Short mmCIF file of C-alpha atoms in Angstrom, two decimals:
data_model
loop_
_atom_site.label_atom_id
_atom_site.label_comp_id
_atom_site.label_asym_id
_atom_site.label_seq_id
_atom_site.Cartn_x
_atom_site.Cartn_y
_atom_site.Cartn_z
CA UNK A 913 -330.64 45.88 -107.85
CA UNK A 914 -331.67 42.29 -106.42
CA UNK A 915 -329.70 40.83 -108.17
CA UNK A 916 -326.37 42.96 -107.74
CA UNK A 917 -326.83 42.51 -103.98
CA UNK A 918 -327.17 38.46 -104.31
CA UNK A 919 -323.86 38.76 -106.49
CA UNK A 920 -322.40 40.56 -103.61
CA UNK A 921 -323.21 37.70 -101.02
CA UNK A 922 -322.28 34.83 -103.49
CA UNK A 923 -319.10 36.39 -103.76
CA UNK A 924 -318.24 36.98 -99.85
CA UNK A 925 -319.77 33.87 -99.46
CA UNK A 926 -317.37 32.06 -101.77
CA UNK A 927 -313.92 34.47 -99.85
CA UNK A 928 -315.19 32.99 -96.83
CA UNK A 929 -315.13 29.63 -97.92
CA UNK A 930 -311.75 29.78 -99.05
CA UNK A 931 -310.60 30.14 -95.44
CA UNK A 932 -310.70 27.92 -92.46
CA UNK A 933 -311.81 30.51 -90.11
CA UNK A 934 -312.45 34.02 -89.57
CA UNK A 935 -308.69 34.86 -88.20
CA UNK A 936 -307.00 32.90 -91.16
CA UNK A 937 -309.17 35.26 -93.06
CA UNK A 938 -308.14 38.27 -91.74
CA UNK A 939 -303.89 37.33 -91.64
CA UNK A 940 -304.18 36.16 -95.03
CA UNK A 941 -305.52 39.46 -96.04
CA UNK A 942 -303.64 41.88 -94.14
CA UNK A 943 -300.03 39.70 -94.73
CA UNK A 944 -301.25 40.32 -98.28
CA UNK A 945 -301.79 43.75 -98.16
CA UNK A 946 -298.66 44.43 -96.36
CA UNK A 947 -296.66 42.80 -98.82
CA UNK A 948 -297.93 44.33 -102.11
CA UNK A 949 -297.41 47.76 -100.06
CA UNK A 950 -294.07 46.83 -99.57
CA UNK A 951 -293.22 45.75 -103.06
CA UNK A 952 -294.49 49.22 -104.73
CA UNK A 953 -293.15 51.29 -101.90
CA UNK A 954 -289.48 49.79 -101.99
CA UNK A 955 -289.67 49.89 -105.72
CA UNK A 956 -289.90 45.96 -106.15
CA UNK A 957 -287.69 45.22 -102.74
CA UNK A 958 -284.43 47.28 -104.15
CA UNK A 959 -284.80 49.35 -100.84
CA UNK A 960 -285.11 46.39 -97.90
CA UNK A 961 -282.97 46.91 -94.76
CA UNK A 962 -282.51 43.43 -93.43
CA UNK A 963 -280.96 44.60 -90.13
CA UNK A 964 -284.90 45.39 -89.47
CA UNK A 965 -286.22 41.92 -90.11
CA UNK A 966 -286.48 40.72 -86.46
CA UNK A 967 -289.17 43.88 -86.26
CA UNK A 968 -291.24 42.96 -89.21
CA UNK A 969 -291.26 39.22 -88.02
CA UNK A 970 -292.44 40.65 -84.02
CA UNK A 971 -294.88 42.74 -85.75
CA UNK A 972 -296.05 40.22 -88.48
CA UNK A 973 -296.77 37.95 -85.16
CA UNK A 974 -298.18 40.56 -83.42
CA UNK A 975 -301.08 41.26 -85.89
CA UNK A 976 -301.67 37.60 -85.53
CA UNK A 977 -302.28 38.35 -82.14
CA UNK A 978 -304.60 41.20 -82.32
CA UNK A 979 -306.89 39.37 -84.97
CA UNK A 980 -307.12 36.48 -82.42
CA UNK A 981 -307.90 38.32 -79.12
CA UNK A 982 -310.18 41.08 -81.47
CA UNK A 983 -311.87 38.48 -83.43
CA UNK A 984 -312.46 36.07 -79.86
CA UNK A 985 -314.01 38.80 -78.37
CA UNK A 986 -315.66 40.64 -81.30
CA UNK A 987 -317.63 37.20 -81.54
CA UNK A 988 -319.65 37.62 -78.05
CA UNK A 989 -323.49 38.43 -78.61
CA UNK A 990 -323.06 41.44 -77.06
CA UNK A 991 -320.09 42.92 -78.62
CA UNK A 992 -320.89 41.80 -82.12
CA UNK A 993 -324.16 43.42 -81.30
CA UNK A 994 -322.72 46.93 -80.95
CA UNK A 995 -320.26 46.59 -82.95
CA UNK A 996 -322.54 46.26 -85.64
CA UNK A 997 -324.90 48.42 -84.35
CA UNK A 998 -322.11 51.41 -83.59
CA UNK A 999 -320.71 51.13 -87.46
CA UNK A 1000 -324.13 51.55 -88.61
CA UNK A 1001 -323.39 55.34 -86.78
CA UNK A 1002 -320.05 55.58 -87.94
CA UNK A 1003 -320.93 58.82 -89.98
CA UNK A 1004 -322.79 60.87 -87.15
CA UNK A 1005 -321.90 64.48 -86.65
CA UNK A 1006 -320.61 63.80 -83.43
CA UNK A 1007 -317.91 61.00 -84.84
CA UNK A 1008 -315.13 62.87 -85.28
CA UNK A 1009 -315.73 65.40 -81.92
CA UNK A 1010 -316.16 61.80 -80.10
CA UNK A 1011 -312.67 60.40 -81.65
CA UNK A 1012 -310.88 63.20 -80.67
CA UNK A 1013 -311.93 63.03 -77.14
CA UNK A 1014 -311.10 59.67 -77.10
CA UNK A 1015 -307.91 58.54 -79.25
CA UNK A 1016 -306.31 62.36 -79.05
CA UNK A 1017 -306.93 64.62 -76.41
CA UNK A 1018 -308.11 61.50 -73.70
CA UNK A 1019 -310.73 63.50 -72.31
CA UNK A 1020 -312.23 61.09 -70.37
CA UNK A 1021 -308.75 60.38 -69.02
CA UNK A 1022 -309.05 64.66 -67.93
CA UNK A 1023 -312.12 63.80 -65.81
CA UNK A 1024 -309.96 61.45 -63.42
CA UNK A 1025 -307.38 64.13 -62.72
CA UNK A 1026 -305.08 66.39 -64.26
CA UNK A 1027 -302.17 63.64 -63.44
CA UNK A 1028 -303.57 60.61 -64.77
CA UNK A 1029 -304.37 63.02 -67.99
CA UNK A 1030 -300.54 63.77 -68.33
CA UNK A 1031 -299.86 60.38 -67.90
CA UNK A 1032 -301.76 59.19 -70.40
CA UNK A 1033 -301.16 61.26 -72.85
CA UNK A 1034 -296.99 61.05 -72.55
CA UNK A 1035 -296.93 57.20 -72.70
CA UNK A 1036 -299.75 57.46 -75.73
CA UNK A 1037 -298.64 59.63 -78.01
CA UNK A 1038 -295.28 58.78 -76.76
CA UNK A 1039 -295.98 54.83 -78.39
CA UNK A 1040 -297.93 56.56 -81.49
CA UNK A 1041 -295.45 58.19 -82.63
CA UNK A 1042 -292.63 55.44 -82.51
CA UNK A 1043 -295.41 53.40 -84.32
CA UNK A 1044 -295.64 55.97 -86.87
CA UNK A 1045 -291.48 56.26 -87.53
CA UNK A 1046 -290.73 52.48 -86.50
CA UNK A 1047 -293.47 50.63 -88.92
CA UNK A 1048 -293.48 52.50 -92.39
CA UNK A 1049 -289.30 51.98 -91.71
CA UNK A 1050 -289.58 48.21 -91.35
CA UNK A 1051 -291.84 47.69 -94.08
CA UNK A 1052 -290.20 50.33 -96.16
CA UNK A 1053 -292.99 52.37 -96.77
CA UNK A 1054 -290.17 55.39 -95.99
CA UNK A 1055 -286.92 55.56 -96.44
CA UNK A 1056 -284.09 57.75 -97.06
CA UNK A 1057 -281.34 58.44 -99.69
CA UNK A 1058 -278.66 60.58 -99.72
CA UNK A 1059 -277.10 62.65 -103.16
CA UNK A 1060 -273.66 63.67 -103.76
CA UNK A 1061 -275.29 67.18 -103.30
CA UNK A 1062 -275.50 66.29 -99.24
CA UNK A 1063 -279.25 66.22 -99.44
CA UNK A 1064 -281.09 63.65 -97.83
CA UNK A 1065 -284.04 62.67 -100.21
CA UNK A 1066 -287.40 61.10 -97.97
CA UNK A 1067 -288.87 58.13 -100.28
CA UNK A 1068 -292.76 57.45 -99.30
CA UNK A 1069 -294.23 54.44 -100.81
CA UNK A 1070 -291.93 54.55 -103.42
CA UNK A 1071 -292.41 58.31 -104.61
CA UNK A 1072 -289.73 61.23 -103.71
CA UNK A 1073 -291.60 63.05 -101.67
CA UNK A 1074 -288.75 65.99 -100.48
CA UNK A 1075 -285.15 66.64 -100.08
CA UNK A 1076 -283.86 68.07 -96.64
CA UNK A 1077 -280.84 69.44 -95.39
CA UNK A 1078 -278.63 67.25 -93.87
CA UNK A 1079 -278.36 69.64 -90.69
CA UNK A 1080 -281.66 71.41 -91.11
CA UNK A 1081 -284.43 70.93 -88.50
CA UNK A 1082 -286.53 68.58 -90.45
CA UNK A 1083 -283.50 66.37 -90.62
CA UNK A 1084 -282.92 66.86 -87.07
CA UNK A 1085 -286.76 65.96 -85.80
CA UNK A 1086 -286.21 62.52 -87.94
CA UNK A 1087 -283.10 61.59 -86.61
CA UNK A 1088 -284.76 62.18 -83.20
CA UNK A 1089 -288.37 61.50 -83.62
CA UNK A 1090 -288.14 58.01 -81.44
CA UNK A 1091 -285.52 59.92 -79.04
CA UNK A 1092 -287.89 62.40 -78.35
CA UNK A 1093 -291.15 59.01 -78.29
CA UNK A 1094 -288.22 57.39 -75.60
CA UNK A 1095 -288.80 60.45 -73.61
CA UNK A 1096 -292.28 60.84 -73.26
CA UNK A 1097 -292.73 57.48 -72.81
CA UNK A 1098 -290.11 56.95 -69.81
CA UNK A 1099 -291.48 60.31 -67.92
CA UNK A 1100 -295.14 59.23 -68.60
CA UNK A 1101 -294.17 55.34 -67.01
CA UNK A 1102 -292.14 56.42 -64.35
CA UNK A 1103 -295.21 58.95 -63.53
CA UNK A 1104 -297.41 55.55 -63.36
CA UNK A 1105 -295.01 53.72 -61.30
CA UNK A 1106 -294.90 56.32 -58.93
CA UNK A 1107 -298.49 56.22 -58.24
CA UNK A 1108 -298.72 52.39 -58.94
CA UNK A 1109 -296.83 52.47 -55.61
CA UNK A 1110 -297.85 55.20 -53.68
CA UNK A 1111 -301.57 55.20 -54.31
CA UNK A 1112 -303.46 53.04 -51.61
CA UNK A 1113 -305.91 51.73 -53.46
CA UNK A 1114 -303.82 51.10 -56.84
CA UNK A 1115 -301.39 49.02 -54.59
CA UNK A 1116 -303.97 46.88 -53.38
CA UNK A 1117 -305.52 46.23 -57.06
CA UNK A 1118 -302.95 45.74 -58.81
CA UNK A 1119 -300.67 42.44 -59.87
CA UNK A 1120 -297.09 42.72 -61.38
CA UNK A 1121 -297.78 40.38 -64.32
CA UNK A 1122 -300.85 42.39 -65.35
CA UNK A 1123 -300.24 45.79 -64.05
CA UNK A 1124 -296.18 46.18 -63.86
CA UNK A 1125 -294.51 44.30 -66.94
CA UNK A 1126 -296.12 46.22 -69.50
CA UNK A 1127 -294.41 49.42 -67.63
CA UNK A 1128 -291.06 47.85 -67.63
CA UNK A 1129 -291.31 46.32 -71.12
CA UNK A 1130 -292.37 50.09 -71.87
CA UNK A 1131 -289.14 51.54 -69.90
CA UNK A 1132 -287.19 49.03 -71.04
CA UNK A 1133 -287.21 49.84 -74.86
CA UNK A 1134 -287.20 52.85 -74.35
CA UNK A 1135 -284.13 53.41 -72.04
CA UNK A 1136 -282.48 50.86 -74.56
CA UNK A 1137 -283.45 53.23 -77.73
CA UNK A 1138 -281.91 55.54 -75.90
CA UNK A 1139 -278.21 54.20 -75.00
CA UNK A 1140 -278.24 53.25 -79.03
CA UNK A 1141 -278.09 57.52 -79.90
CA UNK A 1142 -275.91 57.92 -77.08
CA UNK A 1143 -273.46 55.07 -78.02
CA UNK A 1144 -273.31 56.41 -81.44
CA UNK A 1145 -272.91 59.67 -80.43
CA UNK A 1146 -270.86 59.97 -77.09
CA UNK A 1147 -269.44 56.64 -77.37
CA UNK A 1148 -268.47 56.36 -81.01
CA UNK A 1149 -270.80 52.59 -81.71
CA UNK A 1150 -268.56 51.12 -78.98
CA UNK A 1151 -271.34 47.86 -78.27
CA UNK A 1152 -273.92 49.68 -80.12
CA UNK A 1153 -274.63 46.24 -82.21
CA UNK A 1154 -274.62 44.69 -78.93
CA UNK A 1155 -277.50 47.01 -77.62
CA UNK A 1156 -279.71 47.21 -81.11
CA UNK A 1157 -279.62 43.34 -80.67
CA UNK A 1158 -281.32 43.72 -76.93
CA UNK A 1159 -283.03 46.78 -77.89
CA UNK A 1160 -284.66 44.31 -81.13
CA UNK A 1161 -284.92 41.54 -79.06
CA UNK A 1162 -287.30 43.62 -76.38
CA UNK A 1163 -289.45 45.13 -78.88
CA UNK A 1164 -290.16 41.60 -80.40
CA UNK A 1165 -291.17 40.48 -76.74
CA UNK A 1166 -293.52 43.43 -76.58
CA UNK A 1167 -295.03 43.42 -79.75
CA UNK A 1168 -295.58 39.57 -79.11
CA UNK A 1169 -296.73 40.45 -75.65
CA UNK A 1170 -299.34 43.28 -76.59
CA UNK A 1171 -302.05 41.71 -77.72
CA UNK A 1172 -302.78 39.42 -74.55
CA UNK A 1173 -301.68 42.16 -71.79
CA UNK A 1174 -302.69 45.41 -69.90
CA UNK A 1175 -301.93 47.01 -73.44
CA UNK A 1176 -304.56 45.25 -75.53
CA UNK A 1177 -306.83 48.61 -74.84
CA UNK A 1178 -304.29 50.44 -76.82
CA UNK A 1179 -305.43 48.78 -80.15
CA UNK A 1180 -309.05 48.22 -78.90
CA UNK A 1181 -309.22 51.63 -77.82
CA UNK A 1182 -310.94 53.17 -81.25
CA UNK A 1183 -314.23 50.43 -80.37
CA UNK A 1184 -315.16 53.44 -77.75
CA UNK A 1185 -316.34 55.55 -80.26
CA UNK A 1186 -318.57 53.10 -81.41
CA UNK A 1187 -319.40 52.38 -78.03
CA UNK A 1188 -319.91 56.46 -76.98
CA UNK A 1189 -322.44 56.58 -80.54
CA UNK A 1190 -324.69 53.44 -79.92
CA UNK A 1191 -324.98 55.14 -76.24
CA UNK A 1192 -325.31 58.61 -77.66
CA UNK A 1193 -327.65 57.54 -80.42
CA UNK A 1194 -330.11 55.45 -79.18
CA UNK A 1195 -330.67 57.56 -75.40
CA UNK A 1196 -331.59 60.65 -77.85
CA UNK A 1197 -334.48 58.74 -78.94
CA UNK A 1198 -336.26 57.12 -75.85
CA UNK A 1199 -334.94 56.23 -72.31
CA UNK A 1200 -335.97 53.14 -70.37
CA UNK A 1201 -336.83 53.67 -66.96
CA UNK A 1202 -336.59 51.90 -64.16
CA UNK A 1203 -339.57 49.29 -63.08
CA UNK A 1204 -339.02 49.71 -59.61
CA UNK A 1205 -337.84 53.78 -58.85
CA UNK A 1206 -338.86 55.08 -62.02
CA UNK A 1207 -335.83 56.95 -63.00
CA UNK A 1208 -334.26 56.83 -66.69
CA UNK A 1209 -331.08 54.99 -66.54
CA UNK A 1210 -330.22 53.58 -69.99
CA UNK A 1211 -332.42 53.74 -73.61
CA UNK A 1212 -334.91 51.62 -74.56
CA UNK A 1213 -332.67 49.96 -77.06
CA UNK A 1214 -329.99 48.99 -74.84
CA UNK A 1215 -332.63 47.80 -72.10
CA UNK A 1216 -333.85 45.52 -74.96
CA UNK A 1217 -330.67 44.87 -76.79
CA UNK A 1218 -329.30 43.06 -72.86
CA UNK A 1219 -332.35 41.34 -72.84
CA UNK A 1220 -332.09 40.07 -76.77
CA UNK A 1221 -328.00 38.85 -75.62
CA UNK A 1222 -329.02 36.70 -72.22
CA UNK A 1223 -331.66 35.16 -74.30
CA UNK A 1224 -329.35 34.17 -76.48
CA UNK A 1225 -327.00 32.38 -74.52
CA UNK A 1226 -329.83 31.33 -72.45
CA UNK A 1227 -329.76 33.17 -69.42
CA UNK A 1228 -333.54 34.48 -68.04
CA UNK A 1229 -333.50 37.01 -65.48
CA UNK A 1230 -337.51 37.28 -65.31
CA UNK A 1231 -338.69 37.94 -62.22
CA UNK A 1232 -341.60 37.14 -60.25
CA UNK A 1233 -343.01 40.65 -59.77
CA UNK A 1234 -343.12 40.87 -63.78
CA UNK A 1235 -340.34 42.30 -64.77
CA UNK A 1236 -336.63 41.57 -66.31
CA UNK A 1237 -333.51 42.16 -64.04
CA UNK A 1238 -331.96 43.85 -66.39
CA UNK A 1239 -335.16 46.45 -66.56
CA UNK A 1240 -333.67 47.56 -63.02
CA UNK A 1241 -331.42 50.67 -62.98
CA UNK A 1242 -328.18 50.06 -60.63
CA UNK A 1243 -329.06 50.43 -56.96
CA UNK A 1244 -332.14 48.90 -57.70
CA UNK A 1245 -331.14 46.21 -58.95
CA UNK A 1246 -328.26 45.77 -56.11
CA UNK A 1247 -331.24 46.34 -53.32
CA UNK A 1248 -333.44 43.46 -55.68
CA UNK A 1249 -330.93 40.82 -55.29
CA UNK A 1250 -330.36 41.43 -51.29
CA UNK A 1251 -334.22 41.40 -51.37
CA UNK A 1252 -333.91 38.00 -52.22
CA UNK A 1253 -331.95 36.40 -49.84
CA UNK A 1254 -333.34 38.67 -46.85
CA UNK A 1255 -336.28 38.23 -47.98
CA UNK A 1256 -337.58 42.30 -47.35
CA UNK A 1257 -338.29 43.99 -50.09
CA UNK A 1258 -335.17 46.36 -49.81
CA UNK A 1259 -335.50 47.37 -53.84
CA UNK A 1260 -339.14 49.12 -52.80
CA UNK A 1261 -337.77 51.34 -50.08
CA UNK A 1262 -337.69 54.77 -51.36
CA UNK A 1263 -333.90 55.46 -50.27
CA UNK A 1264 -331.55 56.17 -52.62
CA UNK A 1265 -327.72 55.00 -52.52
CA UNK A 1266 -325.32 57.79 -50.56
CA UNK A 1267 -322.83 57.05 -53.57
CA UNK A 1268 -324.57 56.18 -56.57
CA UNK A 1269 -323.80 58.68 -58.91
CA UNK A 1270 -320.33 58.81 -57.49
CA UNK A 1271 -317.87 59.63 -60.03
CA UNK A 1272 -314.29 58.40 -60.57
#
C-alpha cells in the first residue's frame, strides 16, 4: 500500500514537471482532451464544419481564460483552503439538494425577490442551453445527416444515436433550440436593464464597463442569432453571411471577454456548493462564539481556518484584551475597531445593531 501511494506521487510529480506552470498544465490537458473527443466523435475529422472555426478558436481562448483567472484565484490561502477542504465533502447527502439550489432552481436568487429569481433564471438557462447546442456543434461532438429516405439522422460522438422526422417536433426543437436560448436570454436582460436603471440603489453601484457590457454583449448575440432564422426564413439568406459573420465575430468577443468580466460567476458559480458544505459541515459539529457578546456566529473550524490564512500571509490581528479579531462576530467586531480610535469601549456595550441580521 506504501508503496502504491509513493508511485502515485512520483508519477504526478514527474506530469508536473513536464509543465512550466500550473495553467500550461491544465490547457495542455484539456486542448488534449478536446481534440481526441473530436477525432472519435467526427469519425477521424470526416464530419468538421469549417464555417464554425472562428467559435472553436473564441472558445479554445476562452478556456485559456478561465484556467488563468480560476487557477490565480484558486491559489489564495484561503480559497485553496476550502477548496480543498469542500471536495473532501463532495459526497455528502446534502450535495446534490445543495447543487440544485444553486446551479438549477437559483434559490438563493428566490430569497431576493420573485423578479430577480425570473431574471436569473431566463438569462441562465437561457446561456446553458446555447452552450449545450453551440459547443458539442463546434467540436462535432453532434451532428446531423440526412438519408434519401428524408430522415435526419443525430450523430453523438460518433455513434447514430436516432433518426427524426424532418418536420416532426424533435426536428423542430433543434432547429430552434438557440431561437428559443435568444429569447430567454433577451427578456431576462432587458428585465435587468430595466431595473439596472430604475432601481436607486443599483444606479448608484453600478459602472457600464462592469455592470452594462456584459448585458449588451448578451443582447447583442442574441438579437443577431435571431435576424440569422429570420433572414433565412422571411428574407430568403438575403445578407445572412453578412450577419453570421457579426453574429461569429460577437460571440468570439464574449467568449474572450467572459472570463475577466461580470460573467466570470457563471463558470465559478459550481465553487458555492463547496462553499455551502464546508459551511454546512463544519457548523454541525461545533460553533465558535463570540469573545466579546457571546453569541455563535461561525464554527470553530472556520474561526480557526481565518486565523491559520492571516498567519500565513502574515497578518496578526491579536489583540490586547487576549483575543483574535477575527474571534469577534460582525457588530462586534465593527464596535471593536471604533473602540479603538474613540477610545470607549463601544464593543462591551450590551446593544445590539438595529440591522444586523438584516437580510437582502
Amino acid at each position: 500500500m506504501h508503496l502504491n501511494t509513493s508511485t502515485t506521487i512520483k508519477a504526478e510529480s514527474s506530469i508536473d514537471n513536464a509543465f512550466a506552470s500550473h495553467f500550461a498544465k491544465s490547457m495542455f490537458l484539456t486542448v488534449s482532451a478536446i481534440v481526441l473527443l473530436s477525432f472519435i466523435a467526427t469519425r477521424m475529422f470526416t464530419h468538421v464544419d469549417l464555417n464554425l472555426y472562428g467559435y472553436m478558436v473564441g472558445t479554445i481562448v476562452f478556456i485559456g481564460g478561465f484556467f488563468y483567472r480560476f487557477i490565480a484565484w484558486g491559489e489564495r490561502p484561503p480559497t485553496k483552503l476550502f477548496i480543498k477542504k469542500g471536495l473532501k465533502l463532495l459526497f455528502r447527502k446534502s450535495t446534490a439538494k445543495t447543487s440544485v439550489d444553486h446551479l438549477a432552481i437559483y434559490n438563493f436568487i428566490w430569497n431576493r425577490g420573485f423578479y430577480r429569481w425570473i431574471q436569473h433564471i431566463l438569462i441562465g438557462w437561457g446561456c446553458v442551453l446555447a452552450c449545450l447546442v453551440t459547443f458539442p456543434l463546434v467540436f462535432g461532438w453532434m451532428y446531423f445527416t440526412m438519408d434519401e429516405n428524408g430522415l435526419y439522422t443525430i450523430v453523438l460522438m460518433g455513434m447514430n444515436l436516432m433518426e427524426v422526422k424532418a418536420d416532426g417536433i424533435i426536428a423542430w426543437f433543434s432547429y430552434n433550440a438557440l431561437n428559443i436560448s435568444a429569447t430567454m436570454v433577451i427578456a431576462g436582460v432587458c428585465m435587468a436593464l430595466y431595473r439596472r436603471l430604475k432601481n436607486m440603489q443599483a444606479r448608484a453601484e453600478q459602472k457600464f464597463i462592469y455592470d452594462f457590457l456584459p448585458l449588451y454583449l448578451l443582447l447583442f448575440i442574441s438579437i443577431t442569432g435571431l435576424l440569422l432564422t429570420f433572414q433565412n426564413v422571411f428574407l430568403h439568406g438575403w445578407m445572412q453571411p453578412q450577419m453570421s459573420l457579426i453574429h461569429q465575430f460577437s460571440v468570439i468577443v464574449t467568449l474572450i471577454y467572459l472570463p475577466f468580466g461580470k460573467l466570470a460567476h457563471i463558470p465559478f458559480r459550481p465553487m458555492s456548493v463547496l462553499a455551502k458544505n464546508y459551511r454546512e459541515h463544519y457548523s454541525a459539529q461545533a460553533m465558535k462564539e463570540c469573545k466579546v457578546c457571546g453569541d455563535e456566529f461561525v464554527s470553530v473550524e472556520q474561526s480557526s481556518d481565518v486565523v491559520q490564512v492571516l498567519g500565513v500571509n502574515d497578518i496578526e490581528f491579536n489583540m490586547e484584551d487576549g483575543f483574535n479579531l477575527a474571534e469577534l462576530c460582525l457588530p462586534c467586531r465593527r464596535k471593536y475597531r471604533i473602540s479603538r480610535f474613540s477610545g470607549f469601549a463601544t464593543h462591551q456595550v450590551k446593544v445590539k445593531e438595529a440591522n444586523q441580521n438584516a437580510k437582502g
